[in-house]
PDB file of N, CA and C in Angstrom:
ATOM      1  N   UNK A   1       0.849  -1.196  -0.046  1.00  0.00           N
ATOM      2  CA  UNK A   1      -0.011  -0.022   0.030  1.00  0.00           C
ATOM      3  C   UNK A   1       0.928   1.281   0.019  1.00  0.00           C
ATOM      4  N   UNK A   2       0.627   2.211  -0.902  1.00  0.00           N
ATOM      5  CA  UNK A   2       1.403   3.349  -0.999  1.00  0.00           C
ATOM      6  C   UNK A   2       1.130   4.332   0.195  1.00  0.00           C
ATOM      7  N   UNK A   3       2.010   5.291   0.457  1.00  0.00           N
ATOM      8  CA  UNK A   3       1.721   6.200   1.533  1.00  0.00           C
ATOM      9  C   UNK A   3       0.467   7.105   1.249  1.00  0.00           C
ATOM     10  N   UNK A   4       0.293   7.386  -0.057  1.00  0.00           N
ATOM     11  CA  UNK A   4      -0.848   8.148  -0.382  1.00  0.00           C
ATOM     12  C   UNK A   4      -2.224   7.405  -0.085  1.00  0.00           C
ATOM     13  N   UNK A   5      -2.232   6.154  -0.352  1.00  0.00           N
ATOM     14  CA  UNK A   5      -3.434   5.368   0.003  1.00  0.00           C
ATOM     15  C   UNK A   5      -3.608   5.283   1.484  1.00  0.00           C
ATOM     16  N   UNK A   6      -2.533   5.118   2.225  1.00  0.00           N
ATOM     17  CA  UNK A   6      -2.537   5.013   3.677  1.00  0.00           C
ATOM     18  C   UNK A   6      -3.084   6.327   4.252  1.00  0.00           C
ATOM     19  N   UNK A   7      -2.621   7.531   3.774  1.00  0.00           N
ATOM     20  CA  UNK A   7      -3.077   8.791   4.294  1.00  0.00           C
ATOM     21  C   UNK A   7      -4.604   8.973   4.072  1.00  0.00           C
ATOM     22  N   UNK A   8      -5.033   8.581   2.902  1.00  0.00           N
ATOM     23  CA  UNK A   8      -6.474   8.727   2.626  1.00  0.00           C
ATOM     24  C   UNK A   8      -7.325   7.866   3.492  1.00  0.00           C
ATOM     25  N   UNK A   9      -6.824   6.716   3.905  1.00  0.00           N
ATOM     26  CA  UNK A   9      -7.579   5.843   4.780  1.00  0.00           C
ATOM     27  C   UNK A   9      -7.573   6.316   6.197  1.00  0.00           C
ATOM     28  N   UNK A  10      -6.515   7.089   6.659  1.00  0.00           N
ATOM     29  CA  UNK A  10      -6.439   7.530   8.015  1.00  0.00           C
ATOM     30  C   UNK A  10      -7.198   8.811   8.150  1.00  0.00           C
ATOM     31  N   UNK A  11      -7.536   9.563   7.035  1.00  0.00           N
ATOM     32  CA  UNK A  11      -8.237  10.791   7.198  1.00  0.00           C
ATOM     33  C   UNK A  11      -9.655  10.666   7.673  1.00  0.00           C
ATOM     34  N   UNK A  12     -10.084  11.213   8.812  1.00  0.00           N
ATOM     35  CA  UNK A  12     -11.432  11.089   9.243  1.00  0.00           C
ATOM     36  C   UNK A  12     -12.427  11.862   8.402  1.00  0.00           C
ATOM     37  N   UNK A  13     -13.422  11.174   7.863  1.00  0.00           N
ATOM     38  CA  UNK A  13     -14.346  11.858   7.002  1.00  0.00           C
ATOM     39  C   UNK A  13     -15.560  12.314   7.848  1.00  0.00           C
ATOM     40  N   UNK A  14     -15.881  11.644   8.876  1.00  0.00           N
ATOM     41  CA  UNK A  14     -17.077  11.948   9.691  1.00  0.00           C
ATOM     42  C   UNK A  14     -16.759  13.134  10.591  1.00  0.00           C
ATOM     43  N   UNK A  15     -17.549  14.208  10.546  1.00  0.00           N
ATOM     44  CA  UNK A  15     -17.344  15.436  11.277  1.00  0.00           C
ATOM     45  C   UNK A  15     -17.327  15.133  12.800  1.00  0.00           C
ATOM     46  N   UNK A  16     -17.832  14.022  13.268  1.00  0.00           N
ATOM     47  CA  UNK A  16     -17.753  13.702  14.700  1.00  0.00           C
ATOM     48  C   UNK A  16     -16.338  13.594  15.185  1.00  0.00           C
ATOM     49  N   UNK A  17     -15.409  13.301  14.315  1.00  0.00           N
ATOM     50  CA  UNK A  17     -13.969  13.118  14.712  1.00  0.00           C
ATOM     51  C   UNK A  17     -13.181  14.451  14.573  1.00  0.00           C
ATOM     52  N   UNK A  18     -13.807  15.477  14.007  1.00  0.00           N
ATOM     53  CA  UNK A  18     -13.078  16.741  13.836  1.00  0.00           C
ATOM     54  C   UNK A  18     -12.920  17.475  15.165  1.00  0.00           C
ATOM     55  N   UNK A  19     -11.847  18.248  15.301  1.00  0.00           N
ATOM     56  CA  UNK A  19     -11.592  19.095  16.455  1.00  0.00           C
ATOM     57  C   UNK A  19     -11.378  20.479  15.960  1.00  0.00           C
ATOM     58  N   UNK A  20     -12.098  21.403  16.560  1.00  0.00           N
ATOM     59  CA  UNK A  20     -11.882  22.844  16.256  1.00  0.00           C
ATOM     60  C   UNK A  20     -11.261  23.503  17.497  1.00  0.00           C
ATOM     61  N   UNK A  21     -10.154  24.136  17.165  1.00  0.00           N
ATOM     62  CA  UNK A  21      -9.393  24.781  18.339  1.00  0.00           C
ATOM     63  C   UNK A  21      -9.464  26.315  18.039  1.00  0.00           C
ATOM     64  N   UNK A  22      -9.876  27.023  19.029  1.00  0.00           N
ATOM     65  CA  UNK A  22      -9.941  28.444  18.929  1.00  0.00           C
ATOM     66  C   UNK A  22      -8.836  29.079  19.837  1.00  0.00           C
ATOM     67  N   UNK A  23      -7.766  29.643  19.247  1.00  0.00           N
ATOM     68  CA  UNK A  23      -6.721  30.194  20.011  1.00  0.00           C
ATOM     69  C   UNK A  23      -6.722  31.722  20.007  1.00  0.00           C
ATOM     70  N   UNK A  24      -7.914  32.274  19.503  1.00  0.00           N
ATOM     71  CA  UNK A  24      -8.042  33.720  19.404  1.00  0.00           C
ATOM     72  C   UNK A  24      -8.496  34.303  20.773  1.00  0.00           C
ATOM     73  N   UNK A  25      -8.011  35.432  21.139  1.00  0.00           N
ATOM     74  CA  UNK A  25      -8.428  36.013  22.408  1.00  0.00           C
ATOM     75  C   UNK A  25      -9.855  36.464  22.374  1.00  0.00           C
ATOM     76  N   UNK A  26     -10.549  36.409  23.502  1.00  0.00           N
ATOM     77  CA  UNK A  26     -11.933  36.858  23.574  1.00  0.00           C
ATOM     78  C   UNK A  26     -12.062  37.971  24.562  1.00  0.00           C
ATOM     79  N   UNK A  27     -12.466  39.104  24.222  1.00  0.00           N
ATOM     80  CA  UNK A  27     -12.888  39.549  22.875  1.00  0.00           C
ATOM     81  C   UNK A  27     -11.673  39.752  21.963  1.00  0.00           C
ATOM     82  N   UNK A  28     -12.033  39.566  20.650  1.00  0.00           N
ATOM     83  CA  UNK A  28     -10.903  39.697  19.625  1.00  0.00           C
ATOM     84  C   UNK A  28     -10.600  41.153  19.413  1.00  0.00           C
ATOM     85  N   UNK A  29      -9.299  41.507  19.616  1.00  0.00           N
ATOM     86  CA  UNK A  29      -8.976  42.907  19.428  1.00  0.00           C
ATOM     87  C   UNK A  29      -8.866  43.332  17.927  1.00  0.00           C
ATOM     88  N   UNK A  30      -9.524  44.411  17.578  1.00  0.00           N
ATOM     89  CA  UNK A  30      -9.364  44.894  16.226  1.00  0.00           C
ATOM     90  C   UNK A  30      -9.485  46.412  16.326  1.00  0.00           C
ATOM     91  N   UNK A  31      -8.839  47.085  15.354  1.00  0.00           N
ATOM     92  CA  UNK A  31      -8.799  48.553  15.324  1.00  0.00           C
ATOM     93  C   UNK A  31      -9.984  49.128  14.672  1.00  0.00           C
ATOM     94  N   UNK A  32     -10.173  50.382  14.845  1.00  0.00           N
ATOM     95  CA  UNK A  32     -11.301  51.072  14.197  1.00  0.00           C
ATOM     96  C   UNK A  32     -11.050  51.116  12.638  1.00  0.00           C
ATOM     97  N   UNK A  33      -9.830  51.229  12.258  1.00  0.00           N
ATOM     98  CA  UNK A  33      -9.485  51.196  10.814  1.00  0.00           C
ATOM     99  C   UNK A  33      -9.823  49.926  10.161  1.00  0.00           C
ATOM    100  N   UNK A  34      -9.602  48.745  10.863  1.00  0.00           N
ATOM    101  CA  UNK A  34      -9.916  47.492  10.407  1.00  0.00           C
ATOM    102  C   UNK A  34     -11.483  47.282  10.220  1.00  0.00           C
ATOM    103  N   UNK A  35     -12.232  47.755  11.267  1.00  0.00           N
ATOM    104  CA  UNK A  35     -13.622  47.680  11.188  1.00  0.00           C
ATOM    105  C   UNK A  35     -14.132  48.558  10.049  1.00  0.00           C
ATOM    106  N   UNK A  36     -13.623  49.739   9.822  1.00  0.00           N
ATOM    107  CA  UNK A  36     -14.022  50.615   8.777  1.00  0.00           C
ATOM    108  C   UNK A  36     -13.747  49.954   7.348  1.00  0.00           C
ATOM    109  N   UNK A  37     -12.669  49.263   7.218  1.00  0.00           N
ATOM    110  CA  UNK A  37     -12.332  48.540   5.996  1.00  0.00           C
ATOM    111  C   UNK A  37     -13.298  47.400   5.695  1.00  0.00           C
ATOM    112  N   UNK A  38     -13.711  46.709   6.716  1.00  0.00           N
ATOM    113  CA  UNK A  38     -14.668  45.569   6.622  1.00  0.00           C
ATOM    114  C   UNK A  38     -15.993  46.182   6.211  1.00  0.00           C
ATOM    115  N   UNK A  39     -16.410  47.249   6.839  1.00  0.00           N
ATOM    116  CA  UNK A  39     -17.716  47.832   6.502  1.00  0.00           C
ATOM    117  C   UNK A  39     -17.635  48.450   5.091  1.00  0.00           C
ATOM    118  N   UNK A  40     -16.536  48.994   4.662  1.00  0.00           N
ATOM    119  CA  UNK A  40     -16.455  49.601   3.319  1.00  0.00           C
ATOM    120  C   UNK A  40     -16.569  48.486   2.261  1.00  0.00           C
ATOM    121  N   UNK A  41     -15.833  47.435   2.426  1.00  0.00           N
ATOM    122  CA  UNK A  41     -15.767  46.384   1.346  1.00  0.00           C
ATOM    123  C   UNK A  41     -16.990  45.432   1.444  1.00  0.00           C
ATOM    124  N   UNK A  42     -17.546  45.149   2.587  1.00  0.00           N
ATOM    125  CA  UNK A  42     -18.532  44.183   2.665  1.00  0.00           C
ATOM    126  C   UNK A  42     -19.905  44.806   3.080  1.00  0.00           C
ATOM    127  N   UNK A  43     -19.988  46.092   3.278  1.00  0.00           N
ATOM    128  CA  UNK A  43     -21.189  46.749   3.747  1.00  0.00           C
ATOM    129  C   UNK A  43     -22.392  46.522   2.865  1.00  0.00           C
ATOM    130  N   UNK A  44     -22.260  46.673   1.534  1.00  0.00           N
ATOM    131  CA  UNK A  44     -23.395  46.429   0.656  1.00  0.00           C
ATOM    132  C   UNK A  44     -23.867  45.028   0.651  1.00  0.00           C
ATOM    133  N   UNK A  45     -22.980  44.157   0.708  1.00  0.00           N
ATOM    134  CA  UNK A  45     -23.333  42.685   0.772  1.00  0.00           C
ATOM    135  C   UNK A  45     -24.043  42.333   2.072  1.00  0.00           C
ATOM    136  N   UNK A  46     -23.488  42.797   3.149  1.00  0.00           N
ATOM    137  CA  UNK A  46     -23.994  42.530   4.440  1.00  0.00           C
ATOM    138  C   UNK A  46     -25.452  43.175   4.622  1.00  0.00           C
ATOM    139  N   UNK A  47     -25.576  44.357   4.002  1.00  0.00           N
ATOM    140  CA  UNK A  47     -26.922  45.078   4.094  1.00  0.00           C
ATOM    141  C   UNK A  47     -27.934  44.206   3.309  1.00  0.00           C
ATOM    142  N   UNK A  48     -27.496  43.674   2.100  1.00  0.00           N
ATOM    143  CA  UNK A  48     -28.468  42.890   1.302  1.00  0.00           C
ATOM    144  C   UNK A  48     -28.771  41.547   1.949  1.00  0.00           C
ATOM    145  N   UNK A  49     -27.809  40.999   2.715  1.00  0.00           N
ATOM    146  CA  UNK A  49     -28.037  39.668   3.345  1.00  0.00           C
ATOM    147  C   UNK A  49     -28.950  39.910   4.535  1.00  0.00           C
ATOM    148  N   UNK A  50     -28.746  40.880   5.310  1.00  0.00           N
ATOM    149  CA  UNK A  50     -29.448  41.031   6.519  1.00  0.00           C
ATOM    150  C   UNK A  50     -30.692  41.945   6.471  1.00  0.00           C
ATOM    151  N   UNK A  51     -30.935  42.544   5.347  1.00  0.00           N
ATOM    152  CA  UNK A  51     -32.057  43.381   5.142  1.00  0.00           C
ATOM    153  C   UNK A  51     -33.340  42.526   5.099  1.00  0.00           C
ATOM    154  N   UNK A  52     -34.438  43.056   5.717  1.00  0.00           N
ATOM    155  CA  UNK A  52     -35.677  42.228   5.734  1.00  0.00           C
ATOM    156  C   UNK A  52     -36.354  42.242   4.373  1.00  0.00           C
ATOM    157  N   UNK A  53     -36.091  43.300   3.535  1.00  0.00           N
ATOM    158  CA  UNK A  53     -36.678  43.351   2.196  1.00  0.00           C
ATOM    159  C   UNK A  53     -35.709  42.778   1.165  1.00  0.00           C
ATOM    160  N   UNK A  54     -36.148  41.820   0.420  1.00  0.00           N
ATOM    161  CA  UNK A  54     -35.171  41.227  -0.569  1.00  0.00           C
ATOM    162  C   UNK A  54     -34.858  42.185  -1.721  1.00  0.00           C
ATOM    163  N   UNK A  55     -33.619  42.295  -2.068  1.00  0.00           N
ATOM    164  CA  UNK A  55     -33.195  43.098  -3.172  1.00  0.00           C
ATOM    165  C   UNK A  55     -32.004  42.520  -3.847  1.00  0.00           C
ATOM    166  N   UNK A  56     -31.585  43.066  -4.870  1.00  0.00           N
ATOM    167  CA  UNK A  56     -30.459  42.558  -5.702  1.00  0.00           C
ATOM    168  C   UNK A  56     -29.177  42.856  -4.958  1.00  0.00           C
ATOM    169  N   UNK A  57     -28.195  41.984  -5.035  1.00  0.00           N
ATOM    170  CA  UNK A  57     -26.914  42.173  -4.431  1.00  0.00           C
ATOM    171  C   UNK A  57     -26.161  43.253  -5.296  1.00  0.00           C
ATOM    172  N   UNK A  58     -25.314  44.034  -4.644  1.00  0.00           N
ATOM    173  CA  UNK A  58     -24.613  45.071  -5.303  1.00  0.00           C
ATOM    174  C   UNK A  58     -23.594  44.466  -6.330  1.00  0.00           C
ATOM    175  N   UNK A  59     -23.398  45.185  -7.413  1.00  0.00           N
ATOM    176  CA  UNK A  59     -22.484  44.693  -8.476  1.00  0.00           C
ATOM    177  C   UNK A  59     -21.071  45.100  -8.047  1.00  0.00           C
ATOM    178  N   UNK A  60     -20.110  44.128  -8.095  1.00  0.00           N
ATOM    179  CA  UNK A  60     -18.723  44.386  -7.789  1.00  0.00           C
ATOM    180  C   UNK A  60     -18.102  45.215  -8.859  1.00  0.00           C
ATOM    181  N   UNK A  61     -17.296  46.157  -8.512  1.00  0.00           N
ATOM    182  CA  UNK A  61     -16.592  46.984  -9.493  1.00  0.00           C
ATOM    183  C   UNK A  61     -15.128  46.653  -9.351  1.00  0.00           C
ATOM    184  N   UNK A  62     -14.521  46.227 -10.451  1.00  0.00           N
ATOM    185  CA  UNK A  62     -13.073  45.979 -10.380  1.00  0.00           C
ATOM    186  C   UNK A  62     -12.304  47.118 -11.018  1.00  0.00           C
ATOM    187  N   UNK A  63     -11.046  47.163 -10.782  1.00  0.00           N
ATOM    188  CA  UNK A  63     -10.226  48.205 -11.346  1.00  0.00           C
ATOM    189  C   UNK A  63     -10.305  48.413 -12.778  1.00  0.00           C
ATOM    190  N   UNK A  64     -10.510  47.314 -13.599  1.00  0.00           N
ATOM    191  CA  UNK A  64     -10.595  47.348 -15.018  1.00  0.00           C
ATOM    192  C   UNK A  64     -11.930  47.907 -15.441  1.00  0.00           C
ATOM    193  N   UNK A  65     -12.941  47.874 -14.575  1.00  0.00           N
ATOM    194  CA  UNK A  65     -14.273  48.275 -14.958  1.00  0.00           C
ATOM    195  C   UNK A  65     -14.543  49.814 -14.692  1.00  0.00           C
ATOM    196  N   UNK A  66     -13.591  50.405 -13.916  1.00  0.00           N
ATOM    197  CA  UNK A  66     -13.787  51.791 -13.529  1.00  0.00           C
ATOM    198  C   UNK A  66     -13.561  52.635 -14.733  1.00  0.00           C
ATOM    199  N   UNK A  67     -14.520  53.594 -14.875  1.00  0.00           N
ATOM    200  CA  UNK A  67     -14.395  54.590 -15.973  1.00  0.00           C
ATOM    201  C   UNK A  67     -15.054  54.047 -17.225  1.00  0.00           C
ATOM    202  N   UNK A  68     -15.444  52.820 -17.381  1.00  0.00           N
ATOM    203  CA  UNK A  68     -16.152  52.300 -18.564  1.00  0.00           C
ATOM    204  C   UNK A  68     -17.604  52.703 -18.515  1.00  0.00           C
ATOM    205  N   UNK A  69     -18.099  53.069 -19.636  1.00  0.00           N
ATOM    206  CA  UNK A  69     -19.521  53.386 -19.692  1.00  0.00           C
ATOM    207  C   UNK A  69     -20.310  52.103 -19.967  1.00  0.00           C
ATOM    208  N   UNK A  70     -21.465  52.017 -19.362  1.00  0.00           N
ATOM    209  CA  UNK A  70     -22.236  50.762 -19.553  1.00  0.00           C
ATOM    210  C   UNK A  70     -23.332  51.050 -20.492  1.00  0.00           C
TER     211      UNK A  70
END
């Protein structure tokens, strides 16, 4: 049996055997600038996800799309 076959047999597939370790401090320290960046980049998507009225997701704008007329 090759080592590749052996590794695949030893890998637990059932989530019951998985272990999640959280080594992050509680509460997690973050700066105001980091929170502003998260809100800036994900604000539209988060508003669409958590808004009680369904609406279309915002269209992502890439650097190559800026300045192009639609």
